[in-house]
Tab-separated table of C-alpha atoms and ligand atoms in Angstrom:
chain	number	residue	atom	x	y	z
A	21	MET	CA	51.145	149.585	58.108
A	22	ASN	CA	53.241	148.155	60.970
A	23	THR	CA	52.948	144.120	61.213
A	24	ASN	CA	56.319	144.152	63.288
A	25	ASN	CA	54.488	142.088	65.819
A	26	SER	CA	53.160	139.211	62.982
A	27	LYS	CA	56.669	139.073	61.240
A	28	ILE	CA	58.008	138.486	65.111
A	29	LEU	CA	56.097	135.964	65.649
A	30	PHE	CA	55.926	134.344	62.200
A	31	GLU	CA	59.638	133.543	62.904
A	32	GLU	CA	58.741	131.885	66.687
A	33	ALA	CA	55.889	130.216	64.563
A	34	LYS	CA	58.181	128.310	62.482
A	35	LYS	CA	60.584	126.991	65.108
A	36	SER	CA	57.637	125.014	66.230
A	37	ILE	CA	55.010	124.118	63.697
A	38	PRO	CA	56.249	123.438	60.593
A	39	GLY	CA	55.843	126.326	58.133
A	40	GLY	CA	54.787	128.263	60.362
A	41	VAL	CA	51.398	127.823	60.171
A	42	ASN	CA	48.113	125.214	60.941
A	43	SER	CA	46.968	125.398	57.191
A	44	PRO	CA	48.882	125.899	54.517
A	45	VAL	CA	47.225	128.377	53.064
A	46	ARG	CA	47.528	130.964	55.615
A	47	ALA	CA	51.148	131.485	55.215
A	48	PHE	CA	50.623	133.787	52.518
A	49	GLN	CA	53.657	131.851	50.770
A	50	SER	CA	51.700	132.016	47.154
A	51	VAL	CA	51.254	135.289	47.294
A	52	LYS	CA	54.673	136.255	48.090
A	53	LYS	CA	54.887	137.507	51.757
A	54	ASP	CA	57.907	136.734	53.836
A	55	TYR	CA	55.370	136.059	56.375
A	56	PRO	CA	51.639	136.239	57.162
A	57	ILE	CA	49.174	138.461	59.861
A	58	PHE	CA	48.662	136.955	62.917
A	59	ILE	CA	45.004	138.032	63.869
A	60	LYS	CA	44.605	138.394	67.304
A	61	SER	CA	40.235	138.961	67.596
A	62	ALA	CA	37.741	139.616	65.037
A	63	ASN	CA	34.738	141.077	65.274
A	64	GLY	CA	31.542	141.472	62.934
A	65	SER	CA	33.393	142.077	58.968
A	66	LYS	CA	36.631	142.727	60.568
A	67	LEU	CA	39.505	141.282	62.313
A	68	TYR	CA	42.618	142.221	64.676
A	69	ASP	CA	46.064	141.648	63.963
A	70	GLU	CA	48.695	140.958	66.907
A	71	ASP	CA	50.197	145.083	66.221
A	72	GLY	CA	46.101	146.252	66.285
A	73	ASN	CA	45.865	146.899	62.817
A	74	GLU	CA	42.039	146.535	62.018
A	75	TYR	CA	41.647	143.903	58.228
A	76	LEU	CA	38.131	144.263	56.247
A	77	ASP	CA	37.940	140.651	56.444
A	78	MET	CA	36.778	138.927	52.572
A	79	ILE	CA	37.909	134.913	53.676
A	80	GLY	CA	35.030	135.042	56.753
A	81	SER	CA	37.103	132.083	57.908
A	82	TRP	CA	36.656	130.258	54.470
A	83	GLY	CA	33.022	129.968	54.765
A	84	PRO	CA	31.095	129.564	58.453
A	85	MET	CA	31.395	133.491	58.374
A	86	ILE	CA	27.718	134.029	56.911
A	87	LEU	CA	26.547	136.224	59.868
A	88	GLY	CA	29.999	137.665	60.703
A	89	HIS	CA	32.051	137.829	63.431
A	90	ASN	CA	30.615	137.219	67.173
A	91	TYR	CA	26.680	137.346	65.977
A	92	PRO	CA	25.402	138.793	69.196
A	93	GLU	CA	22.491	135.582	69.946
A	94	VAL	CA	25.745	133.203	68.731
A	95	LEU	CA	27.762	134.566	70.988
A	96	GLU	CA	25.701	134.214	73.710
A	97	ILE	CA	24.278	130.156	72.832
A	98	VAL	CA	28.170	129.387	72.998
A	99	LYS	CA	28.738	131.368	76.365
A	100	GLU	CA	25.541	129.724	77.505
A	101	GLU	CA	27.094	126.247	76.714
A	102	ILE	CA	30.130	126.422	77.720
A	103	GLU	CA	28.693	126.396	81.398
A	104	ASN	CA	26.995	123.289	81.007
A	105	GLY	CA	30.424	121.544	79.767
A	106	THR	CA	32.296	121.414	76.942
A	107	SER	CA	32.478	117.750	75.754
A	108	PHE	CA	30.794	114.525	77.660
A	109	GLY	CA	31.624	111.005	74.845
A	110	LEU	CA	27.707	110.708	75.285
A	111	PRO	CA	24.430	112.360	73.151
A	112	THR	CA	22.895	115.115	73.763
A	113	LYS	CA	19.244	116.638	72.848
A	114	LYS	CA	20.787	119.116	71.204
A	115	GLU	CA	22.653	116.649	68.379
A	116	VAL	CA	18.580	115.453	67.992
A	117	ILE	CA	17.766	119.299	67.074
A	118	LEU	CA	20.433	119.632	64.842
A	119	ALA	CA	20.040	116.746	62.790
A	120	GLU	CA	16.105	117.688	62.910
A	121	LEU	CA	17.026	121.118	61.504
A	122	VAL	CA	19.795	119.677	58.609
A	123	LYS	CA	17.166	117.233	57.690
A	124	GLU	CA	14.790	120.097	57.400
A	125	CYS	CA	16.934	122.352	55.268
A	126	PHE	CA	17.690	119.139	52.820
A	127	PRO	CA	15.357	116.785	52.528
A	128	SER	CA	17.933	114.947	50.809
A	129	ILE	CA	18.971	114.130	53.587
A	130	LYS	CA	17.236	111.595	55.962
A	131	LYS	CA	19.681	110.338	58.476
A	132	LEU	CA	22.563	112.751	59.102
A	133	ARG	CA	26.583	111.995	60.961
A	134	LEU	CA	28.044	115.007	62.578
A	135	THR	CA	32.065	114.895	63.068
A	136	THR	CA	34.611	117.137	63.858
A	137	SER	CA	35.198	118.767	60.239
A	138	GLY	CA	34.258	118.516	56.778
A	139	THR	CA	37.857	115.938	56.418
A	140	GLU	CA	36.393	113.563	58.097
A	141	ALA	CA	32.603	113.482	57.207
A	142	ALA	CA	34.272	113.707	52.886
A	143	MET	CA	36.219	110.522	54.189
A	144	ALA	CA	33.145	108.769	56.105
A	145	ALA	CA	30.812	109.210	53.144
A	146	VAL	CA	32.964	107.976	50.776
A	147	ARG	CA	33.268	104.269	53.060
A	148	VAL	CA	29.819	104.121	53.088
A	149	ALA	CA	29.025	104.698	49.317
A	150	ARG	CA	31.844	101.679	48.830
A	151	ALA	CA	30.591	99.658	51.883
A	152	TYR	CA	26.739	100.285	49.468
A	153	THR	CA	27.460	99.697	46.862
A	154	GLY	CA	30.281	96.730	46.701
A	155	LYS	CA	32.375	98.524	44.700
A	156	ASN	CA	36.179	100.875	45.082
A	157	LYS	CA	36.692	103.226	43.094
A	158	ILE	CA	35.790	107.178	43.678
A	159	ILE	CA	35.634	109.765	40.808
A	160	LYS	CA	36.599	113.080	41.743
A	161	PHE	CA	37.463	115.781	39.836
A	162	GLU	CA	40.484	118.331	39.253
A	163	GLY	CA	40.591	120.812	41.255
A	164	CYS	CA	37.665	120.121	43.734
A	165	TYR	CA	38.621	119.794	47.299
A	166	HIS	CA	36.830	117.316	49.713
A	167	GLY	CA	39.049	117.767	52.535
A	168	HIS	CA	42.539	116.060	52.763
A	169	SER	CA	42.010	112.097	53.374
A	170	ASP	CA	44.173	109.694	51.503
A	171	SER	CA	41.736	108.991	48.596
A	172	LEU	CA	40.602	112.640	48.033
A	173	LEU	CA	43.969	114.204	48.229
A	174	VAL	CA	44.354	113.427	44.434
A	175	LYS	CA	43.977	116.388	41.740
A	176	ALA	CA	42.563	117.955	44.872
A	177	GLY	CA	42.203	122.644	45.090
A	178	SER	CA	42.531	124.471	47.466
A	179	GLY	CA	45.986	124.558	49.856
A	180	LEU	CA	47.697	121.573	47.144
A	181	LEU	CA	47.257	124.038	44.355
A	182	THR	CA	48.373	126.958	46.155
A	183	PHE	CA	51.642	125.276	46.647
A	184	GLU	CA	51.790	124.313	42.795
A	185	HIS	CA	51.285	120.476	43.508
A	186	GLN	CA	48.063	118.429	42.506
A	187	ASP	CA	48.705	115.574	44.799
A	188	SER	CA	50.234	115.316	48.190
A	189	ASN	CA	53.702	112.728	49.077
A	190	GLY	CA	52.954	109.696	51.855
A	191	ILE	CA	49.694	108.176	49.480
A	192	THR	CA	50.724	104.871	48.810
A	193	LYS	CA	49.393	103.392	44.843
A	194	SER	CA	46.590	100.969	45.516
A	195	VAL	CA	45.013	104.129	47.204
A	196	THR	CA	45.514	106.845	44.152
A	197	GLN	CA	45.003	104.077	41.622
A	198	ASP	CA	41.557	103.712	43.196
A	199	THR	CA	40.691	107.684	42.416
A	200	ILE	CA	39.781	108.051	39.224
A	201	THR	CA	39.874	112.170	37.699
A	202	ALA	CA	37.837	114.330	35.303
A	203	PRO	CA	37.989	117.432	34.282
A	204	PHE	CA	35.369	119.545	35.599
A	205	GLY	CA	32.176	120.184	34.333
A	206	ASP	CA	32.950	117.021	31.819
A	207	ILE	CA	30.290	114.993	31.261
A	208	GLU	CA	31.361	112.919	27.615
A	209	LYS	CA	34.239	112.346	30.050
A	210	ILE	CA	32.106	111.020	33.117
A	211	LYS	CA	30.604	108.721	30.391
A	212	GLU	CA	33.975	107.481	29.202
A	213	ILE	CA	34.650	106.322	32.962
A	214	LEU	CA	31.691	105.099	33.666
A	215	GLY	CA	31.336	103.018	30.630
A	216	ASN	CA	34.978	100.877	30.961
A	217	GLU	CA	35.193	101.040	34.866
A	218	LYS	CA	32.661	99.044	36.280
A	219	ASP	CA	33.594	99.023	40.421
A	220	VAL	CA	32.828	103.016	40.453
A	221	ALA	CA	31.059	103.744	44.187
A	222	CYS	CA	31.073	106.743	43.708
A	223	VAL	CA	31.355	110.141	42.460
A	224	ILE	CA	31.809	112.953	44.255
A	225	VAL	CA	32.194	116.983	43.669
A	226	GLU	CA	31.522	119.996	44.698
A	227	PRO	CA	28.676	121.324	42.914
A	228	ILE	CA	29.993	124.615	42.824
A	229	PRO	CA	33.860	124.456	42.664
A	230	ALA	CA	34.701	126.949	44.907
A	231	ASN	CA	38.557	124.947	45.972
A	232	MET	CA	40.231	126.682	42.253
A	233	GLY	CA	39.073	129.772	42.976
A	234	LEU	CA	34.797	129.965	41.910
A	235	ILE	CA	33.394	127.821	39.179
A	236	GLU	CA	30.399	128.524	37.630
A	237	THR	CA	28.138	125.370	37.519
A	238	GLU	CA	25.906	124.440	34.550
A	239	LYS	CA	21.976	123.055	35.956
A	240	GLU	CA	23.269	120.389	32.930
A	241	PHE	CA	26.154	118.677	34.402
A	242	LEU	CA	25.125	118.227	37.169
A	243	GLN	CA	21.657	116.752	35.982
A	244	GLN	CA	23.561	114.977	33.744
A	245	LEU	CA	25.729	113.656	36.339
A	246	ARG	CA	22.904	112.370	38.514
A	247	GLU	CA	21.220	110.608	35.580
A	248	LEU	CA	24.665	108.898	34.905
A	249	THR	CA	24.440	107.816	38.209
A	250	ALA	CA	21.568	106.743	38.857
A	251	LYS	CA	21.771	104.452	35.466
A	252	GLU	CA	25.302	102.621	36.798
A	253	ASN	CA	24.202	102.487	40.529
A	254	VAL	CA	27.209	104.894	41.609
A	255	VAL	CA	26.643	107.153	44.745
A	256	LEU	CA	26.642	110.836	43.611
A	257	ILE	CA	28.217	112.942	46.674
A	258	PHE	CA	27.365	116.655	46.754
A	259	ASP	CA	30.322	117.827	48.898
A	260	GLU	CA	27.894	120.945	50.157
A	261	VAL	CA	30.658	122.032	53.217
A	262	ILE	CA	31.355	125.874	51.395
A	263	THR	CA	28.305	125.895	49.558
A	264	GLY	CA	25.835	124.197	52.243
A	265	PHE	CA	23.743	126.938	53.836
A	266	ARG	CA	24.881	129.775	51.746
A	267	VAL	CA	24.104	129.424	48.318
A	268	THR	CA	20.798	128.677	49.924
A	269	LEU	CA	19.247	126.930	52.768
A	270	GLY	CA	19.191	124.007	51.589
A	271	GLY	CA	22.659	124.385	50.045
A	272	ALA	CA	23.140	123.861	46.084
A	273	GLN	CA	21.082	121.126	45.579
A	274	LYS	CA	18.217	123.672	46.367
A	275	LEU	CA	19.650	125.998	43.862
A	276	TYR	CA	19.679	123.819	41.405
A	277	GLY	CA	16.458	120.697	42.243
A	278	ILE	CA	19.500	118.536	41.819
A	279	THR	CA	18.917	115.562	44.858
A	280	PRO	CA	22.323	113.830	45.885
A	281	ASP	CA	22.725	110.420	47.308
A	282	LEU	CA	25.374	111.831	50.092
A	283	THR	CA	25.993	115.592	50.992
A	284	ILE	CA	29.007	116.314	53.158
A	285	LEU	CA	28.151	119.337	55.537
A	286	GLY	CA	30.825	121.571	57.894
A	287	LYS	CA	32.224	124.931	58.094
A	288	ILE	CA	28.049	126.994	58.547
A	289	ILE	CA	26.835	124.156	60.367
A	290	GLY	CA	28.872	124.351	63.091
A	291	GLY	CA	28.739	128.569	63.302
A	292	GLY	CA	32.196	128.836	63.562
A	293	TYR	CA	33.104	126.155	66.115
A	294	PRO	CA	34.689	122.451	65.028
A	295	VAL	CA	32.675	120.016	62.929
A	296	GLY	CA	31.135	118.553	59.211
A	297	GLY	CA	28.653	116.255	58.602
A	298	PHE	CA	27.120	113.949	56.423
A	299	GLY	CA	23.735	112.467	55.808
A	300	GLY	CA	22.060	111.294	52.694
A	301	LYS	CA	19.766	108.209	51.739
A	302	GLU	CA	18.440	106.318	54.726
A	303	GLU	CA	20.099	102.273	53.484
A	304	ILE	CA	22.914	104.502	52.902
A	305	MET	CA	23.240	105.686	56.033
A	306	ASN	CA	21.774	102.458	57.718
A	307	LEU	CA	25.180	100.687	57.120
A	308	ILE	CA	27.084	102.910	59.468
A	309	SER	CA	27.823	101.463	62.708
A	310	PRO	CA	26.578	100.826	65.618
A	311	VAL	CA	23.514	100.284	62.642
A	312	GLY	CA	25.092	98.271	60.145
A	313	ASN	CA	29.166	97.677	60.040
A	314	VAL	CA	30.931	101.072	58.642
A	315	TYR	CA	32.747	102.117	61.415
A	316	HIS	CA	32.584	105.750	61.589
A	317	ALA	CA	33.375	107.242	65.409
A	318	GLY	CA	34.929	110.117	67.097
A	319	THR	CA	35.620	111.793	70.403
A	320	LEU	CA	34.691	115.377	69.429
A	321	SER	CA	31.697	114.497	66.804
A	322	GLY	CA	28.426	116.675	67.863
A	323	ASN	CA	30.465	118.805	70.572
A	324	PRO	CA	28.109	120.639	72.509
A	325	VAL	CA	29.495	123.619	71.595
A	326	SER	CA	29.716	123.227	68.134
A	327	VAL	CA	26.345	121.773	67.809
A	328	ALA	CA	24.723	125.184	69.876
A	329	ALA	CA	26.533	127.518	67.281
A	330	GLY	CA	24.948	126.256	64.691
A	331	ILE	CA	21.323	125.490	65.551
A	332	LYS	CA	21.204	128.999	66.742
A	333	THR	CA	23.192	130.059	62.775
A	334	ILE	CA	21.119	128.090	60.946
A	335	SER	CA	17.908	129.005	62.830
A	336	ILE	CA	18.760	132.840	62.114
A	337	LEU	CA	19.508	131.595	58.226
A	338	LYS	CA	16.001	129.554	58.105
A	339	GLU	CA	13.649	132.955	60.140
A	340	ASN	CA	15.419	135.012	57.648
A	341	PRO	CA	15.223	134.379	54.691
A	342	LYS	CA	15.446	137.518	53.282
A	343	ILE	CA	19.535	137.222	54.425
A	344	TYR	CA	19.736	135.222	51.559
A	345	GLU	CA	17.828	137.941	49.358
A	346	ALA	CA	20.601	140.281	50.191
A	347	LEU	CA	24.024	138.212	50.409
A	348	GLU	CA	22.820	137.461	46.462
A	349	LYS	CA	21.394	141.002	46.141
A	350	ARG	CA	25.660	142.314	47.312
A	351	THR	CA	27.023	139.683	45.679
A	352	LYS	CA	25.477	141.195	42.220
A	353	GLU	CA	26.725	144.567	42.907
A	354	ILE	CA	29.629	143.097	43.490
A	355	VAL	CA	30.276	141.585	40.269
A	356	GLU	CA	28.670	144.691	38.541
A	357	LYS	CA	30.948	146.793	40.035
A	358	VAL	CA	34.203	144.799	39.331
A	359	GLU	CA	33.144	144.383	35.648
A	360	LYS	CA	32.625	148.041	35.918
A	361	LEU	CA	35.979	148.636	36.680
A	362	ILE	CA	37.820	145.767	35.071
A	363	GLU	CA	36.215	147.894	31.849
A	364	LYS	CA	37.289	151.297	32.873
A	365	TYR	CA	41.372	150.028	33.412
A	366	ASP	CA	41.199	147.648	30.295
A	367	VAL	CA	42.582	145.382	32.853
A	368	PRO	CA	42.620	141.377	32.096
A	369	ALA	CA	40.352	140.180	34.489
A	370	SER	CA	37.387	138.413	35.199
A	371	ILE	CA	34.501	137.271	38.344
A	372	ASN	CA	32.488	134.467	38.541
A	373	TYR	CA	30.092	134.010	41.490
A	374	ALA	CA	27.135	132.254	43.084
A	375	ASN	CA	25.692	133.763	45.814
A	376	SER	CA	28.013	135.794	48.428
A	377	LEU	CA	31.422	133.948	46.963
A	378	PHE	CA	33.317	135.146	43.675
A	379	THR	CA	36.459	134.869	43.035
A	380	ILE	CA	38.566	137.314	40.723
A	381	PHE	CA	40.926	135.949	38.521
A	382	PHE	CA	43.642	137.848	36.515
A	383	SER	CA	42.571	136.584	33.331
A	384	LYS	CA	40.442	138.144	29.971
A	385	GLU	CA	39.059	134.816	29.424
A	386	LYS	CA	36.341	133.052	31.428
A	387	VAL	CA	37.181	130.252	33.724
A	388	GLU	CA	34.974	127.416	33.744
A	389	ASN	CA	37.675	124.308	35.140
A	390	LEU	CA	40.769	124.011	36.459
A	391	GLU	CA	43.231	124.581	33.805
A	392	ASP	CA	42.001	127.995	32.346
A	393	ALA	CA	42.434	128.331	36.378
A	394	ILE	CA	45.990	127.482	36.504
A	395	LYS	CA	46.543	129.513	33.286
A	396	THR	CA	45.777	133.194	35.237
A	397	SER	CA	47.940	135.392	36.121
A	398	ASP	CA	49.871	134.795	39.372
A	399	ASP	CA	52.235	138.014	39.853
A	400	PHE	CA	48.998	140.201	39.014
A	401	TYR	CA	46.744	138.117	41.908
A	402	SER	CA	50.096	139.346	44.409
A	403	ILE	CA	49.755	142.332	43.698
A	404	TYR	CA	45.942	142.543	43.559
A	405	PHE	CA	46.430	140.486	47.430
A	406	ASP	CA	48.968	143.054	48.245
A	407	VAL	CA	47.366	146.501	47.725
A	408	MET	CA	44.903	144.918	49.767
A	409	LEU	CA	46.523	144.252	52.401
A	410	GLU	CA	48.244	147.686	52.176
A	411	ASN	CA	45.037	149.454	52.273
A	412	GLY	CA	43.211	147.405	55.408
A	413	ILE	CA	41.733	144.140	53.333
A	414	ILE	CA	42.473	140.497	53.676
A	415	VAL	CA	41.612	138.946	50.335
A	416	PRO	CA	42.100	135.334	49.625
A	417	PRO	CA	46.315	134.395	49.801
A	418	SER	CA	45.968	132.553	46.622
A	419	LYS	CA	44.367	132.751	43.432
A	420	TYR	CA	42.679	129.015	43.894
A	421	GLU	CA	40.296	130.433	46.621
A	422	ALA	CA	37.124	132.317	47.129
A	423	HIS	CA	35.863	135.342	48.851
A	424	PHE	CA	33.251	134.503	50.725
A	425	ILE	CA	31.239	137.751	52.289
A	426	SER	CA	28.951	138.290	55.096
A	427	TYR	CA	25.698	139.301	56.233
A	428	ILE	CA	27.243	142.028	58.259
A	429	HIS	CA	29.556	144.072	55.555
A	430	SER	CA	28.408	147.165	55.195
A	431	ASP	CA	28.719	149.669	52.641
A	432	GLU	CA	31.229	151.584	54.310
A	433	ASP	CA	33.137	147.946	53.840
A	434	TYR	CA	32.386	147.951	49.906
A	435	ASN	CA	32.840	151.361	49.160
A	436	LYS	CA	36.751	150.995	50.864
A	437	TYR	CA	36.451	147.500	48.862
A	438	PHE	CA	35.930	149.294	45.334
A	439	SER	CA	38.612	152.106	46.229
A	440	ALA	CA	40.977	149.603	47.045
A	441	LEU	CA	40.582	147.621	44.096
A	442	GLU	CA	40.540	150.455	42.084
A	443	LYS	CA	44.440	151.370	42.908
A	444	VAL	CA	44.467	147.665	42.483
A	445	PHE	CA	44.099	147.904	38.926
A	446	GLN	CA	45.490	151.242	38.127
A	447	LYS	CA	48.912	149.379	39.745
A	448	ILE	CA	48.241	146.194	37.209
A	449	LYS	CA	47.732	148.736	34.360
A	450	LYS	CA	51.734	150.638	34.889
B	530	PLP	C1	34.426	121.677	50.111
B	530	PLP	C2	35.364	121.383	51.171
B	530	PLP	N1	35.342	120.137	51.247
B	530	PLP	C3	35.806	119.756	51.993
B	530	PLP	C4	36.457	120.898	53.006
B	530	PLP	C5	37.591	120.302	54.132
B	530	PLP	O1	36.626	120.942	55.774
B	530	PLP	P1	37.581	120.876	57.160
B	530	PLP	O2	38.838	121.703	56.159
B	530	PLP	O3	36.776	121.297	57.454
B	530	PLP	O4	38.228	119.655	56.765
B	530	PLP	C6	36.996	121.915	52.453
B	530	PLP	C7	37.731	122.461	53.214
B	530	PLP	O5	37.667	123.489	52.935
B	530	PLP	C8	35.887	121.968	51.097
B	530	PLP	O6	35.631	123.463	51.189
């Protein structure tokens, strides 16, 4: 496969963009590639690069593209919206429609604020939780990622882990001191922390973590987290930037039947355009300015193009429950097939999944938390990435990310993926 234009572009990019990319995982560095693929366009389940190569897309822009790229109805509404102007800095009717739609899907959300990214939404949710409780500290789980605001970049997953760091430089000690971390799934640790530390404002969690690879959550863990936080007057925040509108229309909270105090949204809520959101209990959300005195704002918050794409995407998902059924069925088929291939080739691998998300880990043992994920083989993951790329398939360029499939992926796409996976396992076996 000729990817020379990507190679040249990367050399150029490095002269003007740190590391040549605007988000670290895109550099393909952790899978030992010299340069990433530069994408020119996308359609349906496919990506096209600057050399004219076609790839099967197994990352779906890290989540938003649940309907595939350029889904006709979403594209149409965006074109229409652009004609009306692209940013006003004043309220619009569509923001109200989106907020009402989100409230219908997430009954725990009584009021919603839109942002431009998941990072901003998580940052603001923590701020309002602090204001509500009058307390300072936050608890997060090792390997969970909530964007790149200072207090949440402690033992964060995703791009940080990809480069073998768990924390970022440039964050003051006083900020990191207020962030307490615990292993995901370890409820005893949370009991211990909450028993000793009375200054905890919130616990923030990805209810199904997808930034240390995908981790399958026990309902009981979330249930106990809910009970403990309620007892201690600690705000429970579910970060559903990935799981919202993906694992079900109402996210992981609907799947598990657990009601958080605040929810963070992103990705699908903007249908592939820049967006984020946070919402929850009325008494907490009413602390936000101009009602209360917790500041949150944004020039592009509730941008009309993102909002129009979000309304259309969520409406399609809402009107067609068969989409979730199909995605769930498909993911189960993938898991079955992958497990059969693991057995056939006797390779040290396992697969974790949740509706339309999965991660193949190169270790025989089930991966249940960050420690397990770190122990899985980097070398085998790089072989996996390499062989997939050679066969025209883009999988996550890091063992710490999840695969995201879309409604538009076809039998032909999956057959292509499975036949490449056989080649991966054959190479690993050698
Ligand atoms: C669970 C989770 N929360 C927050 C974020 C941050 O969202 P954004 O990249 O839109 O800032 C991400 C990004 O991948 C995420 O996966």
